[in-house]
Tab-separated table of C-alpha atoms in Angstrom:
chain	number	residue	atom	x	y	z
A	1272	GLN	CA	1.979	-2.896	-18.678
A	1273	VAL	CA	2.252	-5.058	-15.582
A	1274	GLN	CA	-0.797	-6.954	-14.353
A	1275	LEU	CA	-1.054	-8.855	-11.086
A	1276	GLN	CA	-3.580	-11.618	-10.578
A	1277	GLN	CA	-3.959	-13.145	-7.137
A	1278	TRP	CA	-5.692	-16.282	-5.920
A	1279	GLY	CA	-6.199	-18.330	-2.790
A	1280	ALA	CA	-8.749	-19.454	-0.231
A	1281	GLY	CA	-11.197	-16.804	0.909
A	1282	LEU	CA	-12.538	-18.517	4.018
A	1283	LEU	CA	-10.505	-19.978	6.848
A	1284	LYS	CA	-11.185	-21.348	10.279
A	1285	PRO	CA	-9.243	-19.969	13.256
A	1286	SER	CA	-5.758	-21.490	13.607
A	1287	GLU	CA	-5.592	-22.403	9.906
A	1288	THR	CA	-2.970	-21.042	7.528
A	1289	LEU	CA	-3.795	-18.302	5.047
A	1290	SER	CA	-2.221	-18.978	1.676
A	1291	LEU	CA	-2.281	-16.604	-1.301
A	1292	THR	CA	-0.351	-16.452	-4.563
A	1293	CYS	CA	0.159	-13.566	-6.962
A	1294	GLY	CA	1.006	-14.041	-10.615
A	1295	VAL	CA	2.772	-11.320	-12.579
A	1296	TYR	CA	1.933	-10.803	-16.235
A	1297	GLY	CA	3.860	-8.448	-18.451
A	1298	GLY	CA	6.850	-6.383	-17.494
A	1299	THR	CA	10.085	-7.531	-15.917
A	1300	PHE	CA	9.924	-9.834	-12.909
A	1301	THR	CA	13.540	-9.646	-11.809
A	1302	ASP	CA	15.254	-6.598	-10.337
A	1303	PHE	CA	12.138	-5.626	-8.400
A	1304	TYR	CA	10.550	-6.066	-5.025
A	1305	TRP	CA	7.103	-7.610	-4.672
A	1306	SER	CA	4.849	-6.822	-1.721
A	1307	TRP	CA	1.821	-7.896	0.268
A	1308	ILE	CA	-0.558	-5.419	1.921
A	1309	ARG	CA	-3.823	-5.993	3.737
A	1310	GLN	CA	-6.845	-3.892	4.650
A	1311	PRO	CA	-9.377	-4.971	7.304
A	1312	PRO	CA	-12.968	-4.110	6.358
A	1313	GLY	CA	-13.540	-0.372	6.776
A	1314	LYS	CA	-9.992	0.246	7.995
A	1315	GLY	CA	-6.642	1.409	6.691
A	1316	LEU	CA	-3.783	-0.259	4.859
A	1317	GLU	CA	-1.232	-2.448	6.632
A	1318	TRP	CA	2.057	-3.438	5.050
A	1319	ILE	CA	2.724	-7.163	5.527
A	1320	GLY	CA	6.066	-7.576	3.837
A	1321	GLU	CA	8.066	-7.773	0.643
A	1322	ILE	CA	10.377	-10.061	-1.285
A	1323	HIS	CA	13.127	-9.301	-3.763
A	1324	HIS	CA	13.614	-11.495	-6.798
A	1325	THR	CA	16.784	-12.755	-5.094
A	1326	GLY	CA	14.644	-14.108	-2.256
A	1327	ASP	CA	15.555	-11.485	0.351
A	1328	THR	CA	12.545	-10.541	2.462
A	1329	ASN	CA	11.453	-7.785	4.829
A	1330	LYS	CA	8.397	-8.222	7.020
A	1331	ASN	CA	6.230	-6.175	9.329
A	1332	PRO	CA	7.638	-6.859	12.808
A	1333	SER	CA	4.131	-7.303	14.191
A	1334	LEU	CA	3.460	-10.196	11.789
A	1335	GLU	CA	6.945	-11.533	11.177
A	1336	SER	CA	6.670	-14.597	13.397
A	1337	ARG	CA	3.653	-15.893	11.459
A	1338	VAL	CA	4.469	-14.787	7.892
A	1339	THR	CA	6.347	-16.522	5.121
A	1340	ILE	CA	6.813	-14.822	1.757
A	1341	SER	CA	8.281	-16.848	-1.076
A	1342	ILE	CA	8.978	-16.357	-4.764
A	1343	ASP	CA	9.133	-18.542	-7.874
A	1344	THR	CA	10.912	-16.595	-10.577
A	1345	SER	CA	10.406	-19.339	-13.176
A	1346	LYS	CA	6.635	-18.980	-12.839
A	1347	LYS	CA	6.691	-15.207	-12.166
A	1348	GLN	CA	4.750	-15.765	-8.957
A	1349	PHE	CA	5.157	-14.853	-5.318
A	1350	SER	CA	3.228	-16.158	-2.337
A	1351	LEU	CA	2.103	-15.314	1.176
A	1352	ARG	CA	1.499	-17.718	4.028
A	1353	LEU	CA	0.158	-16.504	7.373
A	1354	ARG	CA	0.014	-19.139	10.094
A	1355	SER	CA	-2.361	-19.449	13.016
A	1356	ALA	CA	-4.988	-17.130	11.573
A	1357	THR	CA	-7.487	-15.408	13.844
A	1358	ALA	CA	-10.506	-13.198	13.235
A	1359	ALA	CA	-8.154	-10.202	13.444
A	1360	ASP	CA	-6.565	-11.387	10.187
A	1361	THR	CA	-9.847	-10.935	8.294
A	1362	ALA	CA	-9.035	-8.428	5.561
A	1363	VAL	CA	-8.721	-7.757	1.870
A	1364	TYR	CA	-5.241	-8.923	0.927
A	1365	TYR	CA	-3.441	-7.221	-1.950
A	1366	CYS	CA	-0.271	-8.089	-3.777
A	1367	ALA	CA	1.646	-5.268	-5.422
A	1368	SER	CA	4.762	-4.538	-7.402
A	1369	GLY	CA	7.357	-2.535	-5.531
A	1370	GLY	CA	8.930	-2.397	-2.115
A	1371	GLY	CA	12.255	-1.317	-0.718
A	1372	HIS	CA	12.822	2.157	-2.123
A	1373	GLU	CA	10.160	1.638	-4.783
A	1374	THR	CA	6.534	2.674	-4.575
A	1375	LEU	CA	3.699	0.191	-4.988
A	1376	ASP	CA	2.927	0.887	-8.608
A	1377	TYR	CA	0.788	-2.041	-9.700
A	1378	TRP	CA	-1.705	-3.876	-7.511
A	1379	GLY	CA	-3.635	-7.116	-7.674
A	1380	GLN	CA	-7.392	-7.125	-7.563
A	1381	GLY	CA	-7.494	-7.926	-3.853
A	1382	ILE	CA	-8.970	-10.988	-2.161
A	1383	LEU	CA	-11.205	-10.847	0.895
A	1384	VAL	CA	-10.034	-13.475	3.345
A	1385	THR	CA	-12.435	-14.165	6.190
A	1386	VAL	CA	-11.371	-16.067	9.292
A	1387	SER	CA	-14.414	-17.472	11.038
A	1388	SER	CA	-15.465	-20.631	12.791
B	1063	ASP	CA	9.615	0.904	13.779
B	1064	ILE	CA	8.653	4.114	12.029
B	1065	GLN	CA	5.194	5.432	12.880
B	1066	MET	CA	3.258	7.586	10.421
B	1067	THR	CA	0.664	9.968	11.843
B	1068	GLN	CA	-1.750	11.282	9.250
B	1069	SER	CA	-4.308	14.013	9.811
B	1070	PRO	CA	-7.117	14.757	9.617
B	1071	SER	CA	-8.879	11.401	9.492
B	1072	THR	CA	-11.840	12.974	7.718
B	1073	LEU	CA	-12.026	16.126	5.644
B	1074	SER	CA	-15.204	17.715	4.276
B	1075	ALA	CA	-14.845	20.038	1.319
B	1076	SER	CA	-16.639	21.316	-1.764
B	1077	VAL	CA	-15.791	21.143	-5.439
B	1078	GLY	CA	-13.319	23.918	-6.179
B	1079	ASP	CA	-11.861	24.036	-2.654
B	1080	THR	CA	-8.201	23.553	-1.783
B	1081	VAL	CA	-7.377	21.032	0.958
B	1082	THR	CA	-4.214	19.894	2.730
B	1083	ILE	CA	-3.476	16.551	4.381
B	1084	THR	CA	-0.525	16.207	6.757
B	1085	CYS	CA	1.666	13.198	7.457
B	1086	ARG	CA	4.289	13.112	10.200
B	1087	ALA	CA	6.966	10.454	10.591
B	1088	SER	CA	8.270	9.402	14.010
B	1089	GLN	CA	11.834	9.719	12.694
B	1090	SER	CA	13.444	11.151	9.613
B	1091	ILE	CA	12.582	9.352	6.398
B	1092	SER	CA	14.364	11.826	4.135
B	1093	ARG	CA	12.039	12.056	1.132
B	1094	TRP	CA	10.930	8.414	1.044
B	1095	LEU	CA	7.275	9.336	1.209
B	1096	ALA	CA	4.488	8.431	-1.208
B	1097	TRP	CA	0.829	9.378	-1.406
B	1098	TYR	CA	-1.909	7.007	-2.598
B	1099	GLN	CA	-5.553	7.528	-3.522
B	1100	GLN	CA	-8.080	4.775	-2.871
B	1101	LYS	CA	-11.682	4.637	-4.026
B	1102	PRO	CA	-14.267	2.263	-2.537
B	1103	GLY	CA	-13.766	-1.331	-3.623
B	1104	LYS	CA	-10.577	-0.542	-5.512
B	1105	ALA	CA	-6.871	-0.974	-4.888
B	1106	PRO	CA	-4.911	2.167	-4.014
B	1107	GLU	CA	-3.151	4.106	-6.753
B	1108	VAL	CA	0.114	5.963	-6.256
B	1109	LEU	CA	-0.074	9.699	-6.908
B	1110	ILE	CA	3.219	11.076	-5.638
B	1111	TYR	CA	6.607	9.565	-4.811
B	1112	LYS	CA	9.771	10.909	-3.204
B	1113	ALA	CA	7.566	13.376	-1.345
B	1114	SER	CA	6.876	15.698	-4.260
B	1115	THR	CA	7.238	13.943	-7.639
B	1116	LEU	CA	3.953	13.432	-9.473
B	1117	VAL	CA	3.334	10.077	-11.115
B	1118	SER	CA	2.849	10.446	-14.864
B	1119	GLY	CA	-0.753	11.290	-15.657
B	1120	VAL	CA	-1.627	12.678	-12.211
B	1121	PRO	CA	-3.134	16.172	-12.490
B	1122	SER	CA	-0.954	19.091	-11.440
B	1123	ARG	CA	-3.569	20.166	-8.879
B	1124	PHE	CA	-2.006	17.493	-6.641
B	1125	ARG	CA	1.108	18.774	-4.868
B	1126	GLY	CA	3.367	17.059	-2.362
B	1127	TRP	CA	5.814	18.808	-0.078
B	1128	GLY	CA	8.176	17.943	2.724
B	1129	SER	CA	11.234	16.076	3.881
B	1130	GLY	CA	12.520	14.557	7.096
B	1131	THR	CA	9.470	14.098	9.306
B	1132	GLU	CA	6.844	16.532	8.007
B	1133	PHE	CA	4.935	16.095	4.761
B	1134	THR	CA	1.811	17.481	3.134
B	1135	LEU	CA	-0.451	16.652	0.233
B	1136	THR	CA	-2.354	19.629	-1.151
B	1137	ILE	CA	-5.158	19.255	-3.660
B	1138	SER	CA	-6.215	22.470	-5.368
B	1139	SER	CA	-9.483	23.152	-7.175
B	1140	LEU	CA	-11.085	19.921	-5.997
B	1141	GLN	CA	-12.850	17.947	-8.703
B	1142	PRO	CA	-15.643	15.409	-8.137
B	1143	ASP	CA	-13.251	12.558	-8.944
B	1144	ASP	CA	-10.923	13.620	-6.092
B	1145	PHE	CA	-13.291	12.586	-3.312
B	1146	ALA	CA	-11.645	9.424	-2.033
B	1147	THR	CA	-9.402	8.202	0.772
B	1148	TYR	CA	-5.737	9.220	0.780
B	1149	TYR	CA	-2.840	7.423	2.452
B	1150	CYS	CA	0.748	8.401	3.000
B	1151	GLN	CA	3.399	5.673	2.997
B	1152	GLU	CA	6.997	5.714	4.093
B	1153	TYR	CA	9.159	3.358	2.082
B	1154	THR	CA	12.593	3.521	3.623
B	1155	GLY	CA	13.168	-0.198	3.170
B	1156	TYR	CA	10.446	-1.398	5.470
B	1157	SER	CA	7.139	0.360	4.988
B	1158	THR	CA	4.378	1.951	7.031
B	1159	PHE	CA	1.143	3.576	5.950
B	1160	GLY	CA	-0.590	6.484	7.590
B	1161	GLN	CA	-4.066	5.912	8.979
B	1162	GLY	CA	-5.756	7.483	5.964
B	1163	THR	CA	-7.792	10.619	5.285
B	1164	LYS	CA	-11.292	10.307	3.893
B	1165	LEU	CA	-12.073	13.327	1.727
B	1166	GLU	CA	-15.836	13.811	1.654
B	1167	ILE	CA	-18.111	16.140	-0.246
B	1168	LYS	CA	-19.497	18.830	2.035
């Protein structure tokens, strides 16, 4: 059984960088994609991007210029950085297993990140 | 970019009813379509993948259909636990979610 545990700062000021990490416990870390998804309060899901264990990434074109997704296979962790945050980036951020032609089977607990001055 | 148009945004139904949610893709996605269920305060859970294949443990009253650009999720004999929000997702390599359908008790 795969479990994902995510952590990072929950409150940012505008223009700061959002930084979250997701640790993977159980299961196989390689040969899979790993994804980030966000959900503004009361709204729908938005795919942010994904990373393969090889380091290849795909990102939402609307966020691509501000997003970095990285992976540390030795620690079984992957991370999200979103630069120049604004109030519009306030959302619950989820990490999940899957991506590419794989569904998002296992999810982290979600972290509410609030961007406010 | 592929756009996913999901309808309706809200659906009111009673226990025992049968409901259908529709998802349309802006271009063909073959059968790379999944359906998720989300309950308040929880992460989504995948119900169906490749348009019509049920995830292990998902009740058979959930049925997915479609290919190309037109897809449906039908839930038969609604149970109290089924009232939640449902999302479609295309996963052709990049990914896009539909806007969601909130299934409410009438």
